[in-house]
Short mmCIF file of C-alpha atoms in Angstrom, two decimals:
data_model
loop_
_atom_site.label_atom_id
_atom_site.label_comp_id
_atom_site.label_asym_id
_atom_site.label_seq_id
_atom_site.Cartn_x
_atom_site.Cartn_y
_atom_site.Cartn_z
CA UNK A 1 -56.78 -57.30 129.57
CA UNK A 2 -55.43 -59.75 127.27
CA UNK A 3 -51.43 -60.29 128.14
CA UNK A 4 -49.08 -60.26 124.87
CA UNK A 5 -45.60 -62.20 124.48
CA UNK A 6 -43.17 -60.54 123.59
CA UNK A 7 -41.32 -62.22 120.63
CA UNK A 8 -37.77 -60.84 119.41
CA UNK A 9 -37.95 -59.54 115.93
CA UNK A 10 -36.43 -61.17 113.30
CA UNK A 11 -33.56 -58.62 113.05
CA UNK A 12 -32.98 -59.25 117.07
CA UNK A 13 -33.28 -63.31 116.27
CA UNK A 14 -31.02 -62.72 113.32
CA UNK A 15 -28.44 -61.16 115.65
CA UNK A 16 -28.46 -63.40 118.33
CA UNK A 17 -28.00 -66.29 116.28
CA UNK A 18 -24.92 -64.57 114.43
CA UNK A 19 -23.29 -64.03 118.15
CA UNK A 20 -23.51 -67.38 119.11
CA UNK A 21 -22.23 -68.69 115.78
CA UNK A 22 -19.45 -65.87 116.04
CA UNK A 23 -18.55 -67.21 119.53
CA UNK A 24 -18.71 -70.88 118.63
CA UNK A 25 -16.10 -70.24 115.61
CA UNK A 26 -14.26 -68.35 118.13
CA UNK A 27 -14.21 -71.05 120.71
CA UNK A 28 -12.67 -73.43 117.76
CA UNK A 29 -10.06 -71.45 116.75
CA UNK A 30 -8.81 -70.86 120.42
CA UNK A 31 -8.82 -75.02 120.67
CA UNK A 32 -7.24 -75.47 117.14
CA UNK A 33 -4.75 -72.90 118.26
CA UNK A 34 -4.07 -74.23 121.77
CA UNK A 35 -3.74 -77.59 120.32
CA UNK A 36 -1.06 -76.30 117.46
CA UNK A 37 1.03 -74.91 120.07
CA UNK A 38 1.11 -78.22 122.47
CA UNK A 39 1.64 -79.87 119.73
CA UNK A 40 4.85 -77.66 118.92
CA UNK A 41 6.15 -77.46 122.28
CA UNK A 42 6.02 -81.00 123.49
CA UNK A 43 7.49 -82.48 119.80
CA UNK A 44 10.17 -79.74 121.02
CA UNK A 45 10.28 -81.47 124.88
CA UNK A 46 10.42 -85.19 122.73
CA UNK A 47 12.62 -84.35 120.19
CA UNK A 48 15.79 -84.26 122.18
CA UNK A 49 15.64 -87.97 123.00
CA UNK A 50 16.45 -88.29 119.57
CA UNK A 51 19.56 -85.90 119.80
CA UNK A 52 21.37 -87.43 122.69
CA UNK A 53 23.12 -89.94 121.40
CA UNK A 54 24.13 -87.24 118.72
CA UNK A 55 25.28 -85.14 120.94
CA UNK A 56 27.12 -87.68 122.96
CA UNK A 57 29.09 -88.42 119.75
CA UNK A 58 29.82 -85.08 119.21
CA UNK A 59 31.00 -83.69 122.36
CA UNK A 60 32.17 -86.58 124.24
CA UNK A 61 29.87 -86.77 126.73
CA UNK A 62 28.96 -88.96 129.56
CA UNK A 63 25.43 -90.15 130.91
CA UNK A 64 25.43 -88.02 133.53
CA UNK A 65 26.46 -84.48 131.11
CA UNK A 66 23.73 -85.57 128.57
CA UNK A 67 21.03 -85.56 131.51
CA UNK A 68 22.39 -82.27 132.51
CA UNK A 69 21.79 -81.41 128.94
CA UNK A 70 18.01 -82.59 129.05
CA UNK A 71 17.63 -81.04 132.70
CA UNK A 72 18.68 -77.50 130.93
CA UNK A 73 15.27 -77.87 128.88
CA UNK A 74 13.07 -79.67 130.94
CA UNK A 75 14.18 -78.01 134.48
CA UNK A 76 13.54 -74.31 132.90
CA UNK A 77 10.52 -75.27 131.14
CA UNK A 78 9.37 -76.80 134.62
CA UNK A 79 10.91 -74.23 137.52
CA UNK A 80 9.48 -71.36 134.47
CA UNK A 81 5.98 -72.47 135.08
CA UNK A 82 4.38 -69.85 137.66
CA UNK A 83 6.88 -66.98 136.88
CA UNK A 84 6.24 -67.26 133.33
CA UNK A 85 2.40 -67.24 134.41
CA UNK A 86 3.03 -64.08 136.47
CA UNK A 87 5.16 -62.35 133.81
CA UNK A 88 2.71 -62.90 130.77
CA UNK A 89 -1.18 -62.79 132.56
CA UNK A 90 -1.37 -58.43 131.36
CA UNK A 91 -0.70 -59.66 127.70
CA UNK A 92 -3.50 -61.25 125.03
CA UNK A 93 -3.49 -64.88 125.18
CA UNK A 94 -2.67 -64.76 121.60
CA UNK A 95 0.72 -63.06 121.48
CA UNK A 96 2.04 -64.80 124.99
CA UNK A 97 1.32 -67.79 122.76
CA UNK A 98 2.59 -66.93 119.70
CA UNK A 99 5.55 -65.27 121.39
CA UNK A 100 6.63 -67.98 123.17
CA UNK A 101 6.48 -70.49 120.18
CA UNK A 102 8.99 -67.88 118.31
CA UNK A 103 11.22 -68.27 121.54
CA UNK A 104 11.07 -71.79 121.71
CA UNK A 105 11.99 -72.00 117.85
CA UNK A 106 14.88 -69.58 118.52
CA UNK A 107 16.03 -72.07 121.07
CA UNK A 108 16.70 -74.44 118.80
CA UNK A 109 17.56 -72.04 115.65
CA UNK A 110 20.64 -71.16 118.51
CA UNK A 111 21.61 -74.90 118.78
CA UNK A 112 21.76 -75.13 114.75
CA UNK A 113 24.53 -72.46 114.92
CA UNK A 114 28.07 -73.58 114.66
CA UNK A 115 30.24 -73.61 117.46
CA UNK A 116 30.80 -75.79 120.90
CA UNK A 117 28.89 -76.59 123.60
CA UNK A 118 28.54 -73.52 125.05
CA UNK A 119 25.98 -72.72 122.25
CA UNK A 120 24.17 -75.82 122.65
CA UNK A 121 23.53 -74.96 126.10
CA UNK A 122 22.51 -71.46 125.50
CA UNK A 123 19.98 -72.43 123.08
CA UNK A 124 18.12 -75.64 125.11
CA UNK A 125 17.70 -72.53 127.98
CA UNK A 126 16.21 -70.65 125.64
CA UNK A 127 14.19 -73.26 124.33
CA UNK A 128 12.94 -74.07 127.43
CA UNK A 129 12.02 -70.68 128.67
CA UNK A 130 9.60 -70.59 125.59
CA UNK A 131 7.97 -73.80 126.61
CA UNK A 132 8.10 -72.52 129.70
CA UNK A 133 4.50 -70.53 128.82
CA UNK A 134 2.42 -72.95 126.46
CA UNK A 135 0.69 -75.70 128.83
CA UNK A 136 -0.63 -72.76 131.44
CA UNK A 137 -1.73 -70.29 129.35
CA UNK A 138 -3.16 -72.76 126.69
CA UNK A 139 -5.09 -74.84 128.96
CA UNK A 140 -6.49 -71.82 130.28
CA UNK A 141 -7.51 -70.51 126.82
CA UNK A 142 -9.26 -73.66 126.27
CA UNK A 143 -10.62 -73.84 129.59
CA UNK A 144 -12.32 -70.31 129.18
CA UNK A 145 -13.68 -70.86 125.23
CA UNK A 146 -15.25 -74.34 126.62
CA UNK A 147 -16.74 -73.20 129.98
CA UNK A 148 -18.72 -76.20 129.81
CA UNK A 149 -17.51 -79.27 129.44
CA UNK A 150 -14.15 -78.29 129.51
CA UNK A 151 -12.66 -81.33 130.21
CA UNK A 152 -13.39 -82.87 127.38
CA UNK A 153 -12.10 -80.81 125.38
CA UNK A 154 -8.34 -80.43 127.40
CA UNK A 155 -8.57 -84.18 126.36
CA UNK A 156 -7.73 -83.20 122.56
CA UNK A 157 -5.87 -80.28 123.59
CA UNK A 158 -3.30 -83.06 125.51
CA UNK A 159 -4.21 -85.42 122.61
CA UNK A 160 -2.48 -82.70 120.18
CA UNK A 161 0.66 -82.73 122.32
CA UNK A 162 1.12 -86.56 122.21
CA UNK A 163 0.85 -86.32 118.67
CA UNK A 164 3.97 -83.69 118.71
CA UNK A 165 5.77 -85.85 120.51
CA UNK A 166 5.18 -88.99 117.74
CA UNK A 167 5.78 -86.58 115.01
CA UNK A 168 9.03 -84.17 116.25
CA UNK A 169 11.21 -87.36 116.76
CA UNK A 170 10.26 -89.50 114.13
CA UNK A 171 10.48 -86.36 112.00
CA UNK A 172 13.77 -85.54 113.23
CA UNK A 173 15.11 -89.13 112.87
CA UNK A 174 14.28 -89.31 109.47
CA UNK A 175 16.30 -85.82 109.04
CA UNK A 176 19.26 -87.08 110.42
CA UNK A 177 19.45 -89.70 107.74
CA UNK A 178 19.67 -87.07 105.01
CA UNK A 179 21.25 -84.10 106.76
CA UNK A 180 23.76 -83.01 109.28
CA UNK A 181 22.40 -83.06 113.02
CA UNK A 182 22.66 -79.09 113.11
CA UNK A 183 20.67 -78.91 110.18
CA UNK A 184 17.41 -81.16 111.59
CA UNK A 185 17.72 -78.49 114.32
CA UNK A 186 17.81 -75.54 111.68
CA UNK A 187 14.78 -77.05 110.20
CA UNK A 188 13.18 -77.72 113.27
CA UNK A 189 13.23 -74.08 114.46
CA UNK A 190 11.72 -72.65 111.12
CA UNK A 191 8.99 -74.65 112.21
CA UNK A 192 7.94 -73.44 115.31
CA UNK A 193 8.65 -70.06 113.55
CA UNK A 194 6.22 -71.02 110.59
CA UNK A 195 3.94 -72.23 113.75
CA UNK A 196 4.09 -68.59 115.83
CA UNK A 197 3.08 -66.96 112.74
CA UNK A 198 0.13 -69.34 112.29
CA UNK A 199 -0.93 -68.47 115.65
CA UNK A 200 -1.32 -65.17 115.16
CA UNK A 201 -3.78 -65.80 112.68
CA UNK A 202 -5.47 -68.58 114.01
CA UNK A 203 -6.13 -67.24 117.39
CA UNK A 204 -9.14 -64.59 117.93
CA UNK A 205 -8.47 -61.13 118.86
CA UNK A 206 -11.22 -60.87 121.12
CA UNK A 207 -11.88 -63.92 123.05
CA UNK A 208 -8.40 -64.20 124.49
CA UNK A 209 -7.61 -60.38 125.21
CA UNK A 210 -11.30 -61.44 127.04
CA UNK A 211 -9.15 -64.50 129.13
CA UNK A 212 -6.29 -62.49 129.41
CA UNK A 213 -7.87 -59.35 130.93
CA UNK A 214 -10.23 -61.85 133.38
CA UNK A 215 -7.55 -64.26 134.43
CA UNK A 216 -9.95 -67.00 134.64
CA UNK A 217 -12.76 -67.73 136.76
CA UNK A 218 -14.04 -68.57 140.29
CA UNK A 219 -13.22 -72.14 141.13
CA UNK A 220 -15.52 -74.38 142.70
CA UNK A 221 -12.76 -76.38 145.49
CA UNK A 222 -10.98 -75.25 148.41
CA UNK A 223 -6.99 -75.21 148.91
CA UNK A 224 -7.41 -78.40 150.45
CA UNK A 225 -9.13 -79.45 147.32
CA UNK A 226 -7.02 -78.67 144.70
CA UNK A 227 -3.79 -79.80 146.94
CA UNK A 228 -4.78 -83.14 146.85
CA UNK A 229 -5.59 -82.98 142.85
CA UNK A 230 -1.73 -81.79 142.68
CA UNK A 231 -0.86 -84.68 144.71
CA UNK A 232 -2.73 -86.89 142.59
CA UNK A 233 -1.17 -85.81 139.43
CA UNK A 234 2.19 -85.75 141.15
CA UNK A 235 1.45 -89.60 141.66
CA UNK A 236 0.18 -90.76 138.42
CA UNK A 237 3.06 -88.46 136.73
CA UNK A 238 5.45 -90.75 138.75
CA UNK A 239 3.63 -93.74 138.15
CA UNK A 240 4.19 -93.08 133.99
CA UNK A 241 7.33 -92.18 134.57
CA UNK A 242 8.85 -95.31 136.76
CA UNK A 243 7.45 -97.66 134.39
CA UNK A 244 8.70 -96.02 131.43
CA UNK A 245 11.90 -96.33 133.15
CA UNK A 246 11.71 -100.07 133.49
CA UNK A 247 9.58 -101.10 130.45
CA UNK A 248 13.34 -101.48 127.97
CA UNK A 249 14.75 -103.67 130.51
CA UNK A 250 11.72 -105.45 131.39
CA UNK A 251 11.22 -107.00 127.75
CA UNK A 252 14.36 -106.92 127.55
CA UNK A 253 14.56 -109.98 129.83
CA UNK A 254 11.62 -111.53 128.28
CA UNK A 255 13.63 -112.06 124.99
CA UNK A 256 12.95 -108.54 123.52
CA UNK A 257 15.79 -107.04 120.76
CA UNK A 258 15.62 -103.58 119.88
CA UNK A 259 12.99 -104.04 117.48
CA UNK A 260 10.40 -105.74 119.64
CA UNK A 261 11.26 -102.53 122.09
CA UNK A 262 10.84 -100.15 119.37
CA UNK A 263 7.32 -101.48 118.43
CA UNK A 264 6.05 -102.00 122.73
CA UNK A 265 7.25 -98.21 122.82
CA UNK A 266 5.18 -97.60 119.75
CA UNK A 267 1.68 -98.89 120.60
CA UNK A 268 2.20 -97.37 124.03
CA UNK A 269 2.18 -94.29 123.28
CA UNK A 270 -0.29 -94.87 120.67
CA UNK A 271 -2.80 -95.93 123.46
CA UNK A 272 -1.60 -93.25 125.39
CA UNK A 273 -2.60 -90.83 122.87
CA UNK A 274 -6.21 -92.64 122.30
CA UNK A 275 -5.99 -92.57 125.95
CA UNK A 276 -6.25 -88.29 126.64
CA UNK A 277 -8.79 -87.81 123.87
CA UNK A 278 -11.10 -90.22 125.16
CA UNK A 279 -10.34 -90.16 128.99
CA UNK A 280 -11.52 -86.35 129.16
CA UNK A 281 -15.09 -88.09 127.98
CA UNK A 282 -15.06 -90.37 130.53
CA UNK A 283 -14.84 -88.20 133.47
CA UNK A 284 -17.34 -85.66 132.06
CA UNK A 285 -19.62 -88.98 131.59
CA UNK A 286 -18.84 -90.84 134.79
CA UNK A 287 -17.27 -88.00 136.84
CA UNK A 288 -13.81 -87.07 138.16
CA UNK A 289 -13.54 -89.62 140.96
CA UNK A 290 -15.11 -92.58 139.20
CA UNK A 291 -13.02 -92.27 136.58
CA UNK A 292 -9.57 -91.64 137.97
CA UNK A 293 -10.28 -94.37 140.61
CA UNK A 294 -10.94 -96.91 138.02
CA UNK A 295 -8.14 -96.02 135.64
CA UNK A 296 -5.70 -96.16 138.16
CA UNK A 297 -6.55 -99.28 139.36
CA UNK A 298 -6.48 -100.46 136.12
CA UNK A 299 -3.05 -99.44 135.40
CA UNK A 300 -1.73 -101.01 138.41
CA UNK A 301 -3.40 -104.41 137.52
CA UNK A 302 -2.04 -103.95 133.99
CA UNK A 303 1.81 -102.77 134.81
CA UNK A 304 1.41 -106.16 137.06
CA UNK A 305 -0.02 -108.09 134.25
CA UNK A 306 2.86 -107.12 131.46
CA UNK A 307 5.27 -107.78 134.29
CA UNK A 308 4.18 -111.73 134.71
CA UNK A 309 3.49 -112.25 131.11
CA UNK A 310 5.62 -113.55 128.24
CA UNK A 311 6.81 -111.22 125.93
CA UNK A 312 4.01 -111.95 123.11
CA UNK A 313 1.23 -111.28 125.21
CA UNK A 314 3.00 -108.16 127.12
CA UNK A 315 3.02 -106.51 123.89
CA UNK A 316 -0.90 -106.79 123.20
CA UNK A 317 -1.49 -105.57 126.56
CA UNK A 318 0.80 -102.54 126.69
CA UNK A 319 -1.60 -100.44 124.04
CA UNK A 320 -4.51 -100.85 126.25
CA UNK A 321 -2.16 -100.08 129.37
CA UNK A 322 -1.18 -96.90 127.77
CA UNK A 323 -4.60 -96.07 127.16
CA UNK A 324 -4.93 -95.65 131.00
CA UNK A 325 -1.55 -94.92 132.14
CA UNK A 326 -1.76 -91.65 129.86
CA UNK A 327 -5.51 -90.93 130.13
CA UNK A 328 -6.09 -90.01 133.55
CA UNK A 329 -3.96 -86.69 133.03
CA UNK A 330 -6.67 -85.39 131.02
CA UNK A 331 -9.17 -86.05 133.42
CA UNK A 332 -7.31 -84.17 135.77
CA UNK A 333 -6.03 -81.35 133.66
CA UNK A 334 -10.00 -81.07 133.29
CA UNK A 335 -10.53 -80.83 137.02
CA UNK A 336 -8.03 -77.80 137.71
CA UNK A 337 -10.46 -75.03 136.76
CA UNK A 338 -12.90 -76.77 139.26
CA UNK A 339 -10.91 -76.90 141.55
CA UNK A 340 -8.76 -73.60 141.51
CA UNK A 341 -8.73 -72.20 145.00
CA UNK A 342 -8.85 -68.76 143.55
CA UNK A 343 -10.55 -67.03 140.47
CA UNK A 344 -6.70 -66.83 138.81
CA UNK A 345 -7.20 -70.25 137.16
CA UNK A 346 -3.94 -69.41 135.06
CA UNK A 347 -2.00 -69.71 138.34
CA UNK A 348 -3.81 -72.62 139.60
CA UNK A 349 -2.49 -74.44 135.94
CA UNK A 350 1.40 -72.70 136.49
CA UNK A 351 0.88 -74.49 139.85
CA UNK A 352 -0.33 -77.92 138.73
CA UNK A 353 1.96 -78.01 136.04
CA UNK A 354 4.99 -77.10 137.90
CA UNK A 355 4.22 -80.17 140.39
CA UNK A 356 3.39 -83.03 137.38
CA UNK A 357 6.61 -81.83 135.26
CA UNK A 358 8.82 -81.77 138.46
CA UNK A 359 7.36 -85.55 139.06
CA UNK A 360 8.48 -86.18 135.61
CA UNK A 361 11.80 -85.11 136.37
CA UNK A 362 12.57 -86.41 140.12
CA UNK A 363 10.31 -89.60 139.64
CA UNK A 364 12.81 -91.81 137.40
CA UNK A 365 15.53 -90.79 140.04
CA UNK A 366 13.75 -92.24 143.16
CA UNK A 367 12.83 -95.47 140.82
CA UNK A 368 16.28 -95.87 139.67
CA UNK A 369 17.40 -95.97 143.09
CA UNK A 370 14.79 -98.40 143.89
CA UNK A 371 15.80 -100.39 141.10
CA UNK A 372 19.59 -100.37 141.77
CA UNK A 373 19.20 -101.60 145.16
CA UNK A 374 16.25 -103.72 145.28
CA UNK A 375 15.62 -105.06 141.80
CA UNK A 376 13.75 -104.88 138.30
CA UNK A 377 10.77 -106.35 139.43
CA UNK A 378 10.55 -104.55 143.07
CA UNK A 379 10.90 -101.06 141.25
CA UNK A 380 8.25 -101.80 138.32
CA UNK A 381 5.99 -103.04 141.69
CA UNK A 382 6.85 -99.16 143.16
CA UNK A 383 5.23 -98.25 139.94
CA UNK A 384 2.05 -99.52 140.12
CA UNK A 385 1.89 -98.58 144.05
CA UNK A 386 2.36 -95.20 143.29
CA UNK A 387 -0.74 -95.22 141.01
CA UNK A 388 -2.55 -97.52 144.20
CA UNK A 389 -1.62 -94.26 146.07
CA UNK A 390 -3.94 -92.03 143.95
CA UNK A 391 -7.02 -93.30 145.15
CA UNK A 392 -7.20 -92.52 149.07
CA UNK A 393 -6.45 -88.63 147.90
CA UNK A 394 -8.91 -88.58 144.96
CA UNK A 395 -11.03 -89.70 147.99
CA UNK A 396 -10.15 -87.16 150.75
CA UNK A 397 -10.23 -84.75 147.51
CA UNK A 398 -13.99 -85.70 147.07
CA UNK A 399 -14.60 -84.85 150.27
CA UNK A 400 -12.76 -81.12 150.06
CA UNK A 401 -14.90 -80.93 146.87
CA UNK A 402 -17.90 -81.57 148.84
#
């Protein structure tokens, strides 16, 4: 008997080809929309920098009140992580997001209002209670529409948010030469009200109620596994952070003014931003380990290198050294759904987040005492040791991996 393949029809063809088209526009959208949001949220983290010395004008304040001020943002948005994971994983994707932008915008639509600093206060909590959801629950969504090959594509997703925090500051300076300081804010929070509502059309319907209801998928690592990738972020978090910390006073010494300072902080964090789009590439070309090995080593060679150097060359090497010093994060960010002990990749983000953001926060501390008691030079050296420190637990991570 003669066997016959079976062919689909061309209706059947026609259909499947439709789905897959249908899922790849949905896919988009859920990055386009992930990426709008970071890019919201972290010009709102950014922005503030910009308002401090504002604020410290306007209220009398001391060093010490105005990092209580920035602690009220960044220390809610930070401790918020896992409940706010908890609290939001039985609605869509799309509203969480979208109604967490309109929180974050009323944040700082509350700090426009007239009155003391009571209000101010008030409205940087509530701010940070709406940023509070964005970098879980987005890199999830992206996670899930890009099953493959994911990491690359978190690399644009934390490209987007670098871009937010160029474009929220600068934005906002450029306000406060034309309007009152409550105003910029006023204007600011229409924004991110403009940018909820754009959300909820730019986000599919179906894919994320999909996420939401499936709460991510199985992970490939043990607990061991994705502790040490924790660790390692914690690390190269700290490592950004300490020689951020250092960098004004270090060209500063080298015969830097304000201007040269403004421009090294400039094509920093434009290699930094160059940095997470491409560094996602990387470790899906070269692979997790390779990649965060090498680009750690690299920064630590480079912080060294700008720390000998005169202040001409330190400022041709600081773009490439922000290409690394920024980069790895996506490569990691990439790893967490790998990783995830469980099958509630959300958590496992809440989780990972909650340890890099804390970093953030505690890291300049530890530094500064470093650099009070020991030196300049001795604390930008604790810098580039902390990224040395990354590479024995990407290697005992390997091995959990394995």
């Amino acid at each position: 008997m003669q066997r016959t393949t079976m062919n689909p029809s061309p209706a059947a063809a026609t259909d499947i080809e439709a789905d897959t088209s249908a899922r790849r526009s949905g896919s988009l959208r859920t990055l386009f929309g992930a990426c709008l949001a970071h890019f919201v949220h972290d010009g709102y983290t950014d922005l503030i920098y910009v308002l401090l010395p504002v604020w410290q004008r306007q209220f009398g304040l001391g060093f010490a009140e105005l990092a209580l001020l920035r602690c009220l943002y960044s220390g809610t948005m930070g401790g918020l992580q896992i409940p706010a994971d908890a609290w939001t994983r039985r609605i869509g994707g799309r509203l969480v997001l979208a109604g967490a932008t309109l929180v974050a915008a009323g944040g700082y639509l509350v700090v426009s209002l007239p009155g003391g600093l009571a209000w101010l206060c008030v409205g940087l909590l509530l701010a940070g209670v709406g940023s509070s959801v964005q970098h879980p629950r987005a890199s999830l969504l992206v996670s899930e529409a890009f099953e493959a090959g994911a990491r690359r594509w978190l690399g644009i997703y934390n490209f987007a948010g670098d871009l937010g925090k160029s474009a929220f500051p600068a934005a906002v300076a450029l306000l406060l030469l034309v309007v009152p300081w409550r105003g910029a804010t006023a204007i600011v929070g229409v924004v991110g009200v403009v940018g909820a509502a754009a959300l909820c059309v730019l986000l599919p319907r179906g894919l994320v109620a999909t996420v939401a209801r499936a709460g991510g998928r199985q992970g490939s690592g043990s607990r061991a596994g994705f502790r040490l990738l924790v660790l390692v972020g914690v690390l190269d978090t700290a490592t950004r952070m300490g020689f951020l910390l250092f960098l004004p006073f270090l060209l500063h010494a080298k015969g830097g003014h304000e201007t040269a300072i403004g421009f090294a902080f400039a094509v920093l964090f434009a290699g930094g931003a160059f940095g997470k789009a491409v560094c996602g590439w990387i470790g899906d070309r070269f692979g997790v380990v390779a990649s965060v090995i090498g680009t750690e080593l690299v920064t630590a060679l480079l912080i060294v290198t700008v720390l000998m150097l005169p202040l001409a060359p330190a400022l041709v090497v600081l773009p490439l050294l922000g290409v690394v010093l920024n980069g790895t994060s996506s490569v990691l960010y990439g790893t967490v759904p790998e990783l995830a002990p469980t099958s509630d990749v959300g958590r496992a983000f809440a989780i990972f987040y909650t340890g890099v953001i804390g970093s953030g926060a505690l890291a300049p501390i530890v530094f500064g005492v470093i650099g009070d008691h020991a030196g300049r030079t001795p604390g930008v050296l604790a810098a580039a040791t902390a990224a040395l420190l990354t590479i024995p637990a990407v290697l005992a991570m390997r091995r959990a991996m394995k």
